[in-house]
mmCIF file with all atom_site columns, C-alpha atoms in Angstrom:
data_model
loop_
_atom_site.group_PDB
_atom_site.id
_atom_site.type_symbol
_atom_site.label_atom_id
_atom_site.label_alt_id
_atom_site.label_comp_id
_atom_site.label_asym_id
_atom_site.label_entity_id
_atom_site.label_seq_id
_atom_site.pdbx_PDB_ins_code
_atom_site.Cartn_x
_atom_site.Cartn_y
_atom_site.Cartn_z
_atom_site.occupancy
_atom_site.B_iso_or_equiv
_atom_site.pdbx_formal_charge
_atom_site.auth_seq_id
_atom_site.auth_comp_id
_atom_site.auth_asym_id
_atom_site.auth_atom_id
_atom_site.pdbx_PDB_model_num
ATOM 1   C CA . MET A 1 1   ? -15.967 18.437  -57.910 1.00 0.00 ? 1   MET A CA 1
ATOM 2   C CA . ASN A 1 2   ? -16.451 20.141  -54.605 1.00 0.00 ? 2   ASN A CA 1
ATOM 3   C CA . SER A 1 3   ? -20.191 20.517  -54.924 1.00 0.00 ? 3   SER A CA 1
ATOM 4   C CA . VAL A 1 4   ? -20.715 16.772  -55.889 1.00 0.00 ? 4   VAL A CA 1
ATOM 5   C CA . GLN A 1 5   ? -18.290 15.683  -53.195 1.00 0.00 ? 5   GLN A CA 1
ATOM 6   C CA . ASP A 1 6   ? -20.190 17.689  -50.569 1.00 0.00 ? 6   ASP A CA 1
ATOM 7   C CA . ARG A 1 7   ? -23.460 16.295  -51.521 1.00 0.00 ? 7   ARG A CA 1
ATOM 8   C CA . ILE A 1 8   ? -22.182 12.702  -51.461 1.00 0.00 ? 8   ILE A CA 1
ATOM 9   C CA . HIS A 1 9   ? -20.493 13.208  -48.091 1.00 0.00 ? 9   HIS A CA 1
ATOM 10  C CA . LYS A 1 10  ? -23.548 14.785  -46.526 1.00 0.00 ? 10  LYS A CA 1
ATOM 11  C CA . SER A 1 11  ? -25.933 12.124  -47.870 1.00 0.00 ? 11  SER A CA 1
ATOM 12  C CA . TYR A 1 12  ? -23.659 9.023   -47.781 1.00 0.00 ? 12  TYR A CA 1
ATOM 13  C CA . ASN A 1 13  ? -25.091 7.375   -44.703 1.00 0.00 ? 13  ASN A CA 1
ATOM 14  C CA . GLN A 1 14  ? -28.621 7.688   -46.070 1.00 0.00 ? 14  GLN A CA 1
ATOM 15  C CA . LEU A 1 15  ? -27.752 5.956   -49.367 1.00 0.00 ? 15  LEU A CA 1
ATOM 16  C CA . SER A 1 16  ? -28.561 2.341   -50.165 1.00 0.00 ? 16  SER A CA 1
ATOM 17  C CA . ASN A 1 17  ? -25.511 -0.025  -50.614 1.00 0.00 ? 17  ASN A CA 1
ATOM 18  C CA . GLN A 1 18  ? -25.946 0.014   -54.383 1.00 0.00 ? 18  GLN A CA 1
ATOM 19  C CA . GLN A 1 19  ? -26.042 3.856   -54.364 1.00 0.00 ? 19  GLN A CA 1
ATOM 20  C CA . LYS A 1 20  ? -22.867 3.930   -52.255 1.00 0.00 ? 20  LYS A CA 1
ATOM 21  C CA . LEU A 1 21  ? -21.084 1.884   -54.924 1.00 0.00 ? 21  LEU A CA 1
ATOM 22  C CA . VAL A 1 22  ? -22.098 4.412   -57.522 1.00 0.00 ? 22  VAL A CA 1
ATOM 23  C CA . ALA A 1 23  ? -21.148 7.412   -55.233 1.00 0.00 ? 23  ALA A CA 1
ATOM 24  C CA . GLU A 1 24  ? -17.712 6.064   -54.602 1.00 0.00 ? 24  GLU A CA 1
ATOM 25  C CA . PHE A 1 25  ? -17.205 5.508   -58.357 1.00 0.00 ? 25  PHE A CA 1
ATOM 26  C CA . ILE A 1 26  ? -18.138 9.184   -59.008 1.00 0.00 ? 26  ILE A CA 1
ATOM 27  C CA . LEU A 1 27  ? -15.504 10.350  -56.492 1.00 0.00 ? 27  LEU A CA 1
ATOM 28  C CA . GLU A 1 28  ? -12.869 7.971   -57.777 1.00 0.00 ? 28  GLU A CA 1
ATOM 29  C CA . GLU A 1 29  ? -13.492 8.188   -61.537 1.00 0.00 ? 29  GLU A CA 1
ATOM 30  C CA . PRO A 1 30  ? -14.923 11.606  -62.403 1.00 0.00 ? 30  PRO A CA 1
ATOM 31  C CA . LYS A 1 31  ? -13.532 11.489  -65.961 1.00 0.00 ? 31  LYS A CA 1
ATOM 32  C CA . LYS A 1 32  ? -15.504 8.264   -66.686 1.00 0.00 ? 32  LYS A CA 1
ATOM 33  C CA . VAL A 1 33  ? -18.596 9.754   -65.210 1.00 0.00 ? 33  VAL A CA 1
ATOM 34  C CA . ALA A 1 34  ? -18.177 12.780  -67.462 1.00 0.00 ? 34  ALA A CA 1
ATOM 35  C CA . LEU A 1 35  ? -17.902 10.566  -70.544 1.00 0.00 ? 35  LEU A CA 1
ATOM 36  C CA . HIS A 1 36  ? -20.343 7.749   -70.028 1.00 0.00 ? 36  HIS A CA 1
ATOM 37  C CA . PRO A 1 37  ? -24.157 7.644   -69.931 1.00 0.00 ? 37  PRO A CA 1
ATOM 38  C CA . ALA A 1 38  ? -26.029 6.433   -66.790 1.00 0.00 ? 38  ALA A CA 1
ATOM 39  C CA . LYS A 1 39  ? -26.521 2.905   -68.164 1.00 0.00 ? 39  LYS A CA 1
ATOM 40  C CA . GLU A 1 40  ? -22.760 2.484   -68.739 1.00 0.00 ? 40  GLU A CA 1
ATOM 41  C CA . ILE A 1 41  ? -21.985 3.953   -65.248 1.00 0.00 ? 41  ILE A CA 1
ATOM 42  C CA . GLY A 1 42  ? -24.304 1.308   -63.855 1.00 0.00 ? 42  GLY A CA 1
ATOM 43  C CA . ALA A 1 43  ? -22.508 -1.436  -65.725 1.00 0.00 ? 43  ALA A CA 1
ATOM 44  C CA . LEU A 1 44  ? -19.077 -0.209  -64.619 1.00 0.00 ? 44  LEU A CA 1
ATOM 45  C CA . THR A 1 45  ? -20.179 -0.216  -60.938 1.00 0.00 ? 45  THR A CA 1
ATOM 46  C CA . GLY A 1 46  ? -22.015 -3.541  -61.096 1.00 0.00 ? 46  GLY A CA 1
ATOM 47  C CA . THR A 1 47  ? -25.348 -1.821  -60.465 1.00 0.00 ? 47  THR A CA 1
ATOM 48  C CA . SER A 1 48  ? -27.814 -0.383  -63.022 1.00 0.00 ? 48  SER A CA 1
ATOM 49  C CA . GLY A 1 49  ? -28.686 2.807   -64.817 1.00 0.00 ? 49  GLY A CA 1
ATOM 50  C CA . THR A 1 50  ? -31.778 3.092   -62.623 1.00 0.00 ? 50  THR A CA 1
ATOM 51  C CA . THR A 1 51  ? -29.610 3.107   -59.445 1.00 0.00 ? 51  THR A CA 1
ATOM 52  C CA . VAL A 1 52  ? -27.422 5.829   -60.931 1.00 0.00 ? 52  VAL A CA 1
ATOM 53  C CA . ILE A 1 53  ? -30.429 7.979   -61.603 1.00 0.00 ? 53  ILE A CA 1
ATOM 54  C CA . ARG A 1 54  ? -31.877 7.267   -58.148 1.00 0.00 ? 54  ARG A CA 1
ATOM 55  C CA . LEU A 1 55  ? -28.537 8.304   -56.563 1.00 0.00 ? 55  LEU A CA 1
ATOM 56  C CA . CYS A 1 56  ? -28.678 11.590  -58.554 1.00 0.00 ? 56  CYS A CA 1
ATOM 57  C CA . ASN A 1 57  ? -32.105 12.298  -57.238 1.00 0.00 ? 57  ASN A CA 1
ATOM 58  C CA . ALA A 1 58  ? -30.994 11.384  -53.708 1.00 0.00 ? 58  ALA A CA 1
ATOM 59  C CA . LEU A 1 59  ? -28.250 13.933  -54.023 1.00 0.00 ? 59  LEU A CA 1
ATOM 60  C CA . GLY A 1 60  ? -30.683 16.624  -55.047 1.00 0.00 ? 60  GLY A CA 1
ATOM 61  C CA . TYR A 1 61  ? -30.187 16.692  -58.755 1.00 0.00 ? 61  TYR A CA 1
ATOM 62  C CA . SER A 1 62  ? -32.980 16.683  -61.281 1.00 0.00 ? 62  SER A CA 1
ATOM 63  C CA . GLY A 1 63  ? -31.376 13.745  -63.065 1.00 0.00 ? 63  GLY A CA 1
ATOM 64  C CA . PHE A 1 64  ? -28.132 12.209  -64.285 1.00 0.00 ? 64  PHE A CA 1
ATOM 65  C CA . SER A 1 65  ? -27.516 14.819  -66.913 1.00 0.00 ? 65  SER A CA 1
ATOM 66  C CA . ALA A 1 66  ? -27.548 17.623  -64.266 1.00 0.00 ? 66  ALA A CA 1
ATOM 67  C CA . MET A 1 67  ? -25.050 15.779  -62.080 1.00 0.00 ? 67  MET A CA 1
ATOM 68  C CA . GLN A 1 68  ? -22.862 14.899  -65.103 1.00 0.00 ? 68  GLN A CA 1
ATOM 69  C CA . ASN A 1 69  ? -22.758 18.420  -66.340 1.00 0.00 ? 69  ASN A CA 1
ATOM 70  C CA . GLU A 1 70  ? -21.576 19.560  -62.943 1.00 0.00 ? 70  GLU A CA 1
ATOM 71  C CA . VAL A 1 71  ? -18.813 16.941  -63.008 1.00 0.00 ? 71  VAL A CA 1
ATOM 72  C CA . ARG A 1 72  ? -17.823 18.107  -66.458 1.00 0.00 ? 72  ARG A CA 1
ATOM 73  C CA . GLN A 1 73  ? -17.730 21.769  -65.394 1.00 0.00 ? 73  GLN A CA 1
ATOM 74  C CA . SER A 1 74  ? -15.637 20.897  -62.387 1.00 0.00 ? 74  SER A CA 1
ATOM 75  C CA . LEU A 1 75  ? -13.100 18.962  -64.520 1.00 0.00 ? 75  LEU A CA 1
ATOM 76  C CA . LEU A 1 76  ? -12.897 21.855  -66.862 1.00 0.00 ? 76  LEU A CA 1
ATOM 77  C CA . ALA A 1 77  ? -12.419 24.407  -64.077 1.00 0.00 ? 77  ALA A CA 1
ATOM 78  C CA . ASN A 1 78  ? -9.687  22.319  -62.405 1.00 0.00 ? 78  ASN A CA 1
ATOM 79  C CA . GLY A 1 79  ? -7.855  21.758  -65.665 1.00 0.00 ? 79  GLY A CA 1
ATOM 80  C CA . GLN A 1 80  ? -8.159  17.926  -65.233 1.00 0.00 ? 80  GLN A CA 1
ATOM 81  C CA . ARG A 1 81  ? -8.656  17.205  -68.968 1.00 0.00 ? 81  ARG A CA 1
ATOM 82  C CA . GLU A 1 82  ? -7.146  17.963  -72.304 1.00 0.00 ? 82  GLU A CA 1
ATOM 83  C CA . ASN A 1 83  ? -8.536  19.862  -75.302 1.00 0.00 ? 83  ASN A CA 1
ATOM 84  C CA . HIS A 1 84  ? -9.684  16.698  -77.008 1.00 0.00 ? 84  HIS A CA 1
ATOM 85  C CA . ILE A 1 85  ? -11.929 15.955  -74.076 1.00 0.00 ? 85  ILE A CA 1
ATOM 86  C CA . GLN A 1 86  ? -13.370 19.415  -74.278 1.00 0.00 ? 86  GLN A CA 1
ATOM 87  C CA . LYS A 1 87  ? -13.983 19.006  -78.022 1.00 0.00 ? 87  LYS A CA 1
ATOM 88  C CA . PHE A 1 88  ? -15.929 15.806  -77.256 1.00 0.00 ? 88  PHE A CA 1
ATOM 89  C CA . PHE A 1 89  ? -18.021 17.523  -74.515 1.00 0.00 ? 89  PHE A CA 1
ATOM 90  C CA . ASP A 1 90  ? -18.788 20.454  -76.781 1.00 0.00 ? 90  ASP A CA 1
ATOM 91  C CA . HIS A 1 91  ? -19.809 18.304  -79.649 1.00 0.00 ? 91  HIS A CA 1
ATOM 92  C CA . SER A 1 92  ? -21.810 15.815  -77.624 1.00 0.00 ? 92  SER A CA 1
ATOM 93  C CA . LYS A 1 93  ? -23.981 18.709  -76.278 1.00 0.00 ? 93  LYS A CA 1
ATOM 94  C CA . ARG A 1 94  ? -25.253 19.371  -79.733 1.00 0.00 ? 94  ARG A CA 1
ATOM 95  C CA . LEU A 1 95  ? -26.450 15.746  -80.084 1.00 0.00 ? 95  LEU A CA 1
ATOM 96  C CA . ASN A 1 96  ? -29.466 14.139  -78.698 1.00 0.00 ? 96  ASN A CA 1
ATOM 97  C CA . GLU A 1 97  ? -30.301 10.405  -78.147 1.00 0.00 ? 97  GLU A CA 1
ATOM 98  C CA . LYS A 1 98  ? -31.612 9.917   -81.634 1.00 0.00 ? 98  LYS A CA 1
ATOM 99  C CA . GLU A 1 99  ? -29.398 12.195  -83.797 1.00 0.00 ? 99  GLU A CA 1
ATOM 100 C CA . GLY A 1 100 ? -25.772 11.763  -84.765 1.00 0.00 ? 100 GLY A CA 1
ATOM 101 C CA . LEU A 1 101 ? -25.183 8.557   -82.879 1.00 0.00 ? 101 LEU A CA 1
ATOM 102 C CA . ILE A 1 102 ? -22.333 7.443   -85.244 1.00 0.00 ? 102 ILE A CA 1
ATOM 103 C CA . THR A 1 103 ? -20.684 10.846  -84.960 1.00 0.00 ? 103 THR A CA 1
ATOM 104 C CA . TYR A 1 104 ? -21.166 10.718  -81.147 1.00 0.00 ? 104 TYR A CA 1
ATOM 105 C CA . LYS A 1 105 ? -19.432 7.269   -80.761 1.00 0.00 ? 105 LYS A CA 1
ATOM 106 C CA . MET A 1 106 ? -16.581 8.276   -83.156 1.00 0.00 ? 106 MET A CA 1
ATOM 107 C CA . GLU A 1 107 ? -15.914 11.464  -81.104 1.00 0.00 ? 107 GLU A CA 1
ATOM 108 C CA . GLN A 1 108 ? -16.002 9.345   -78.012 1.00 0.00 ? 108 GLN A CA 1
ATOM 109 C CA . ASP A 1 109 ? -13.417 6.939   -79.503 1.00 0.00 ? 109 ASP A CA 1
ATOM 110 C CA . ILE A 1 110 ? -11.182 9.936   -80.532 1.00 0.00 ? 110 ILE A CA 1
ATOM 111 C CA . ALA A 1 111 ? -11.348 11.185  -77.001 1.00 0.00 ? 111 ALA A CA 1
ATOM 112 C CA . TYR A 1 112 ? -10.376 7.864   -75.488 1.00 0.00 ? 112 TYR A CA 1
ATOM 113 C CA . ILE A 1 113 ? -7.491  7.282   -77.963 1.00 0.00 ? 113 ILE A CA 1
ATOM 114 C CA . SER A 1 114 ? -6.098  10.783  -77.318 1.00 0.00 ? 114 SER A CA 1
ATOM 115 C CA . GLU A 1 115 ? -6.326  10.333  -73.596 1.00 0.00 ? 115 GLU A CA 1
ATOM 116 C CA . THR A 1 116 ? -4.492  6.936   -73.878 1.00 0.00 ? 116 THR A CA 1
ATOM 117 C CA . LEU A 1 117 ? -1.693  8.561   -75.933 1.00 0.00 ? 117 LEU A CA 1
ATOM 118 C CA . ASN A 1 118 ? -1.177  11.198  -73.282 1.00 0.00 ? 118 ASN A CA 1
ATOM 119 C CA . SER A 1 119 ? -1.058  8.660   -70.550 1.00 0.00 ? 119 SER A CA 1
ATOM 120 C CA . VAL A 1 120 ? 1.243   6.006   -72.034 1.00 0.00 ? 120 VAL A CA 1
ATOM 121 C CA . ARG A 1 121 ? 4.951   6.427   -71.102 1.00 0.00 ? 121 ARG A CA 1
ATOM 122 C CA . GLN A 1 122 ? 7.269   6.016   -74.056 1.00 0.00 ? 122 GLN A CA 1
ATOM 123 C CA . ASP A 1 123 ? 9.828   3.992   -72.145 1.00 0.00 ? 123 ASP A CA 1
ATOM 124 C CA . ALA A 1 124 ? 7.125   1.500   -71.023 1.00 0.00 ? 124 ALA A CA 1
ATOM 125 C CA . LEU A 1 125 ? 5.939   1.253   -74.679 1.00 0.00 ? 125 LEU A CA 1
ATOM 126 C CA . ASP A 1 126 ? 9.509   0.636   -75.901 1.00 0.00 ? 126 ASP A CA 1
ATOM 127 C CA . GLN A 1 127 ? 9.978   -2.008  -73.336 1.00 0.00 ? 127 GLN A CA 1
ATOM 128 C CA . ALA A 1 128 ? 6.856   -3.801  -74.253 1.00 0.00 ? 128 ALA A CA 1
ATOM 129 C CA . VAL A 1 129 ? 7.779   -3.778  -77.916 1.00 0.00 ? 129 VAL A CA 1
ATOM 130 C CA . GLU A 1 130 ? 11.270  -5.095  -77.177 1.00 0.00 ? 130 GLU A CA 1
ATOM 131 C CA . SER A 1 131 ? 9.794   -7.915  -75.054 1.00 0.00 ? 131 SER A CA 1
ATOM 132 C CA . ILE A 1 132 ? 7.444   -8.977  -77.900 1.00 0.00 ? 132 ILE A CA 1
ATOM 133 C CA . ILE A 1 133 ? 10.363  -8.901  -80.433 1.00 0.00 ? 133 ILE A CA 1
ATOM 134 C CA . LYS A 1 134 ? 12.740  -10.963 -78.154 1.00 0.00 ? 134 LYS A CA 1
ATOM 135 C CA . ALA A 1 135 ? 10.104  -13.531 -77.018 1.00 0.00 ? 135 ALA A CA 1
ATOM 136 C CA . LYS A 1 136 ? 10.516  -17.082 -78.343 1.00 0.00 ? 136 LYS A CA 1
ATOM 137 C CA . LYS A 1 137 ? 6.741   -17.566 -78.201 1.00 0.00 ? 137 LYS A CA 1
ATOM 138 C CA . VAL A 1 138 ? 3.942   -15.279 -77.245 1.00 0.00 ? 138 VAL A CA 1
ATOM 139 C CA . VAL A 1 139 ? 0.657   -16.347 -75.614 1.00 0.00 ? 139 VAL A CA 1
ATOM 140 C CA . VAL A 1 140 ? -2.267  -13.831 -75.783 1.00 0.00 ? 140 VAL A CA 1
ATOM 141 C CA . VAL A 1 141 ? -5.083  -14.075 -73.244 1.00 0.00 ? 141 VAL A CA 1
ATOM 142 C CA . GLY A 1 142 ? -8.462  -12.265 -73.327 1.00 0.00 ? 142 GLY A CA 1
ATOM 143 C CA . PHE A 1 143 ? -12.077 -13.309 -72.586 1.00 0.00 ? 143 PHE A CA 1
ATOM 144 C CA . ARG A 1 144 ? -15.506 -11.666 -72.877 1.00 0.00 ? 144 ARG A CA 1
ATOM 145 C CA . SER A 1 145 ? -15.114 -8.020  -74.190 1.00 0.00 ? 145 SER A CA 1
ATOM 146 C CA . SER A 1 146 ? -11.336 -8.620  -74.243 1.00 0.00 ? 146 SER A CA 1
ATOM 147 C CA . TYR A 1 147 ? -11.565 -11.493 -76.624 1.00 0.00 ? 147 TYR A CA 1
ATOM 148 C CA . ALA A 1 148 ? -11.963 -9.417  -79.887 1.00 0.00 ? 148 ALA A CA 1
ATOM 149 C CA . PRO A 1 149 ? -8.766  -7.332  -79.275 1.00 0.00 ? 149 PRO A CA 1
ATOM 150 C CA . ALA A 1 150 ? -6.923  -10.447 -78.013 1.00 0.00 ? 150 ALA A CA 1
ATOM 151 C CA . HIS A 1 151 ? -7.870  -12.315 -81.209 1.00 0.00 ? 151 HIS A CA 1
ATOM 152 C CA . TRP A 1 152 ? -6.773  -9.343  -83.423 1.00 0.00 ? 152 TRP A CA 1
ATOM 153 C CA . LEU A 1 153 ? -3.456  -9.019  -81.539 1.00 0.00 ? 153 LEU A CA 1
ATOM 154 C CA . SER A 1 154 ? -2.572  -12.722 -81.865 1.00 0.00 ? 154 SER A CA 1
ATOM 155 C CA . TYR A 1 155 ? -3.633  -12.786 -85.552 1.00 0.00 ? 155 TYR A CA 1
ATOM 156 C CA . THR A 1 156 ? -1.438  -9.679  -86.292 1.00 0.00 ? 156 THR A CA 1
ATOM 157 C CA . LEU A 1 157 ? 1.535   -10.968 -84.243 1.00 0.00 ? 157 LEU A CA 1
ATOM 158 C CA . ASN A 1 158 ? 1.479   -14.182 -86.132 1.00 0.00 ? 158 ASN A CA 1
ATOM 159 C CA . ILE A 1 159 ? 1.705   -12.297 -89.434 1.00 0.00 ? 159 ILE A CA 1
ATOM 160 C CA . VAL A 1 160 ? 4.510   -10.060 -88.501 1.00 0.00 ? 160 VAL A CA 1
ATOM 161 C CA . LYS A 1 161 ? 6.387   -12.408 -86.040 1.00 0.00 ? 161 LYS A CA 1
ATOM 162 C CA . GLY A 1 162 ? 4.882   -15.857 -85.813 1.00 0.00 ? 162 GLY A CA 1
ATOM 163 C CA . ASP A 1 163 ? 5.005   -18.223 -82.929 1.00 0.00 ? 163 ASP A CA 1
ATOM 164 C CA . THR A 1 164 ? 1.873   -16.542 -81.235 1.00 0.00 ? 164 THR A CA 1
ATOM 165 C CA . HIS A 1 165 ? -0.737  -18.570 -79.510 1.00 0.00 ? 165 HIS A CA 1
ATOM 166 C CA . LEU A 1 166 ? -4.291  -17.292 -78.586 1.00 0.00 ? 166 LEU A CA 1
ATOM 167 C CA . TYR A 1 167 ? -5.355  -19.013 -75.335 1.00 0.00 ? 167 TYR A CA 1
ATOM 168 C CA . THR A 1 168 ? -9.062  -19.828 -75.636 1.00 0.00 ? 168 THR A CA 1
ATOM 169 C CA . GLY A 1 169 ? -9.833  -21.026 -72.108 1.00 0.00 ? 169 GLY A CA 1
ATOM 170 C CA . GLN A 1 170 ? -11.671 -24.304 -71.750 1.00 0.00 ? 170 GLN A CA 1
ATOM 171 C CA . ASN A 1 171 ? -10.965 -25.183 -75.332 1.00 0.00 ? 171 ASN A CA 1
ATOM 172 C CA . ASP A 1 172 ? -7.254  -25.016 -74.551 1.00 0.00 ? 172 ASP A CA 1
ATOM 173 C CA . ASP A 1 173 ? -4.962  -27.105 -72.289 1.00 0.00 ? 173 ASP A CA 1
ATOM 174 C CA . ALA A 1 174 ? -3.443  -24.538 -69.830 1.00 0.00 ? 174 ALA A CA 1
ATOM 175 C CA . ASN A 1 175 ? -1.385  -27.303 -68.080 1.00 0.00 ? 175 ASN A CA 1
ATOM 176 C CA . TYR A 1 176 ? 0.269   -28.344 -71.351 1.00 0.00 ? 176 TYR A CA 1
ATOM 177 C CA . LEU A 1 177 ? 1.098   -24.673 -72.183 1.00 0.00 ? 177 LEU A CA 1
ATOM 178 C CA . MET A 1 178 ? 2.583   -24.159 -68.816 1.00 0.00 ? 178 MET A CA 1
ATOM 179 C CA . MET A 1 179 ? 4.673   -27.357 -69.059 1.00 0.00 ? 179 MET A CA 1
ATOM 180 C CA . LEU A 1 180 ? 6.172   -26.053 -72.293 1.00 0.00 ? 180 LEU A CA 1
ATOM 181 C CA . ALA A 1 181 ? 6.661   -22.435 -71.160 1.00 0.00 ? 181 ALA A CA 1
ATOM 182 C CA . ASP A 1 182 ? 10.096  -21.088 -69.966 1.00 0.00 ? 182 ASP A CA 1
ATOM 183 C CA . GLU A 1 183 ? 11.544  -17.728 -69.295 1.00 0.00 ? 183 GLU A CA 1
ATOM 184 C CA . GLU A 1 184 ? 11.765  -16.954 -73.008 1.00 0.00 ? 184 GLU A CA 1
ATOM 185 C CA . TRP A 1 185 ? 8.008   -17.053 -73.404 1.00 0.00 ? 185 TRP A CA 1
ATOM 186 C CA . LEU A 1 186 ? 5.797   -13.835 -73.114 1.00 0.00 ? 186 LEU A CA 1
ATOM 187 C CA . VAL A 1 187 ? 2.219   -13.714 -71.909 1.00 0.00 ? 187 VAL A CA 1
ATOM 188 C CA . ILE A 1 188 ? 0.074   -10.729 -72.956 1.00 0.00 ? 188 ILE A CA 1
ATOM 189 C CA . VAL A 1 189 ? -3.176  -10.422 -70.917 1.00 0.00 ? 189 VAL A CA 1
ATOM 190 C CA . LEU A 1 190 ? -5.983  -8.128  -71.947 1.00 0.00 ? 190 LEU A CA 1
ATOM 191 C CA . SER A 1 191 ? -8.708  -7.571  -69.417 1.00 0.00 ? 191 SER A CA 1
ATOM 192 C CA . PHE A 1 192 ? -11.363 -4.821  -69.007 1.00 0.00 ? 192 PHE A CA 1
ATOM 193 C CA . PRO A 1 193 ? -13.541 -4.106  -66.067 1.00 0.00 ? 193 PRO A CA 1
ATOM 194 C CA . ARG A 1 194 ? -15.454 -6.117  -64.874 1.00 0.00 ? 194 ARG A CA 1
ATOM 195 C CA . TYR A 1 195 ? -12.349 -8.415  -64.811 1.00 0.00 ? 195 TYR A CA 1
ATOM 196 C CA . THR A 1 196 ? -12.779 -12.138 -65.781 1.00 0.00 ? 196 THR A CA 1
ATOM 197 C CA . GLN A 1 197 ? -11.562 -14.404 -63.063 1.00 0.00 ? 197 GLN A CA 1
ATOM 198 C CA . GLU A 1 198 ? -10.355 -17.017 -65.546 1.00 0.00 ? 198 GLU A CA 1
ATOM 199 C CA . THR A 1 199 ? -8.060  -14.401 -67.131 1.00 0.00 ? 199 THR A CA 1
ATOM 200 C CA . ILE A 1 200 ? -6.629  -13.376 -63.757 1.00 0.00 ? 200 ILE A CA 1
ATOM 201 C CA . SER A 1 201 ? -6.135  -17.068 -62.750 1.00 0.00 ? 201 SER A CA 1
ATOM 202 C CA . PHE A 1 202 ? -4.260  -17.940 -65.932 1.00 0.00 ? 202 PHE A CA 1
ATOM 203 C CA . ALA A 1 203 ? -2.021  -14.997 -65.515 1.00 0.00 ? 203 ALA A CA 1
#
């Protein structure tokens, strides 16, 4: 990513505060920049798709796609991604905004799942499973975009294990739960950026 880095470093002082947020995200999370459209990059940085495009123009690119392609090529050249990511890139190039949307999203999910499998440590996974099995009671927490997977996890754990409670925020009594809890309880927290303060506070 030398070219992108150089452009950001040379232009950084002239960028707006919002553009600086996006620029820092590009430097810190190149894989996410390579996978997401401008609108999602804007959401991940707390800005907007328009700000992302304006940054690309300020850096001398014709648009977001030109900058994104350079990030992708840099990742490929530096060997910072696996074959499943390459497969996703190659396939996505053959799709436009109106064609193959379902295929595009499924290929994206496959890439994310494969990358997650490669990054999860087996010993950490074994420890998590053992903690769930040994727990007297499990409390699952997740709000906003995390609520659906939190609901699914609590539902599934109640089927296979039982004694699992989905904490639902204001509809629940956190003080009562904390009064009952002891060292044999397990709390599982799911939270995706941008993180929900209520989730963090409860944890």
